[in-house]
Amino acid sequence: MRLSGALAVAAGLLWAAAGLAAPPRLALIVGIDSYPDPAIHDLSGAVNDAKLWAATLKHRFGFTEAEIRLLVNGQATRAGIERAFREHLIAKAGQGTAAVFIYSGHGSRQA
């Protein structure tokens, strides 16, 4: 077991032993393979990566479906990602919430 997995298990055991609920957590995962702009070449593994991250958070770290928002391709527009940040991460977060954002796709830099 990798260190991060061991730490997650240890933290979960400590919370359970103390009779405490695990701290709230939320995840937003974005994967984009298909781009509408013909000048940007499509990818072939970003959506798969995003789905694998969602599965890892569920099966290895115990996230529930309600704690994970997965956006792929056409759902992952600028407006869709911003809406998911507002509605899923920001609106649902409180003190002590752990938030995870994972992006798989093309990137760019703006000056």
mmCIF file of N, CA and C in Angstrom, residues 15 22-25 93-99:
data_model
loop_
_atom_site.group_PDB
_atom_site.id
_atom_site.type_symbol
_atom_site.label_atom_id
_atom_site.label_comp_id
_atom_site.label_asym_id
_atom_site.label_seq_id
_atom_site.Cartn_x
_atom_site.Cartn_y
_atom_site.Cartn_z
ATOM 1 N N TRP A 15 -10.628 8.443 13.026
ATOM 2 C CA TRP A 15 -11.932 9.113 13.125
ATOM 3 C C TRP A 15 -12.977 8.140 13.648
ATOM 4 N N ALA A 22 -16.251 11.251 9.577
ATOM 5 C CA ALA A 22 -15.133 11.720 8.758
ATOM 6 C C ALA A 22 -15.414 13.156 8.321
ATOM 7 N N PRO A 23 -14.369 13.974 8.178
ATOM 8 C CA PRO A 23 -14.594 15.351 7.727
ATOM 9 C C PRO A 23 -15.230 15.345 6.338
ATOM 10 N N PRO A 24 -16.061 16.335 6.039
ATOM 11 C CA PRO A 24 -16.704 16.377 4.729
ATOM 12 C C PRO A 24 -15.668 16.524 3.613
ATOM 13 N N ARG A 25 -15.984 15.958 2.468
ATOM 14 C CA ARG A 25 -15.066 16.051 1.332
ATOM 15 C C ARG A 25 -15.869 16.108 0.044
ATOM 16 N N ALA A 93 -19.386 23.316 0.536
ATOM 17 C CA ALA A 93 -18.236 23.290 1.449
ATOM 18 C C ALA A 93 -18.542 24.045 2.731
ATOM 19 N N GLY A 94 -17.945 23.568 3.790
ATOM 20 C CA GLY A 94 -18.041 24.226 5.083
ATOM 21 C C GLY A 94 -16.694 24.139 5.761
ATOM 22 N N GLN A 95 -16.673 24.513 7.018
ATOM 23 C CA GLN A 95 -15.423 24.452 7.769
ATOM 24 C C GLN A 95 -14.939 23.008 7.823
ATOM 25 N N GLY A 96 -13.673 22.801 7.480
ATOM 26 C CA GLY A 96 -13.071 21.476 7.531
ATOM 27 C C GLY A 96 -13.282 20.629 6.298
ATOM 28 N N THR A 97 -14.005 21.128 5.298
ATOM 29 C CA THR A 97 -14.232 20.349 4.082
ATOM 30 C C THR A 97 -12.937 20.217 3.287
ATOM 31 N N ALA A 98 -12.651 19.004 2.852
ATOM 32 C CA ALA A 98 -11.521 18.755 1.953
ATOM 33 C C ALA A 98 -12.066 18.773 0.527
ATOM 34 N N ALA A 99 -11.493 19.600 -0.320
ATOM 35 C CA ALA A 99 -11.942 19.709 -1.707
ATOM 36 C C ALA A 99 -10.827 19.264 -2.638
#
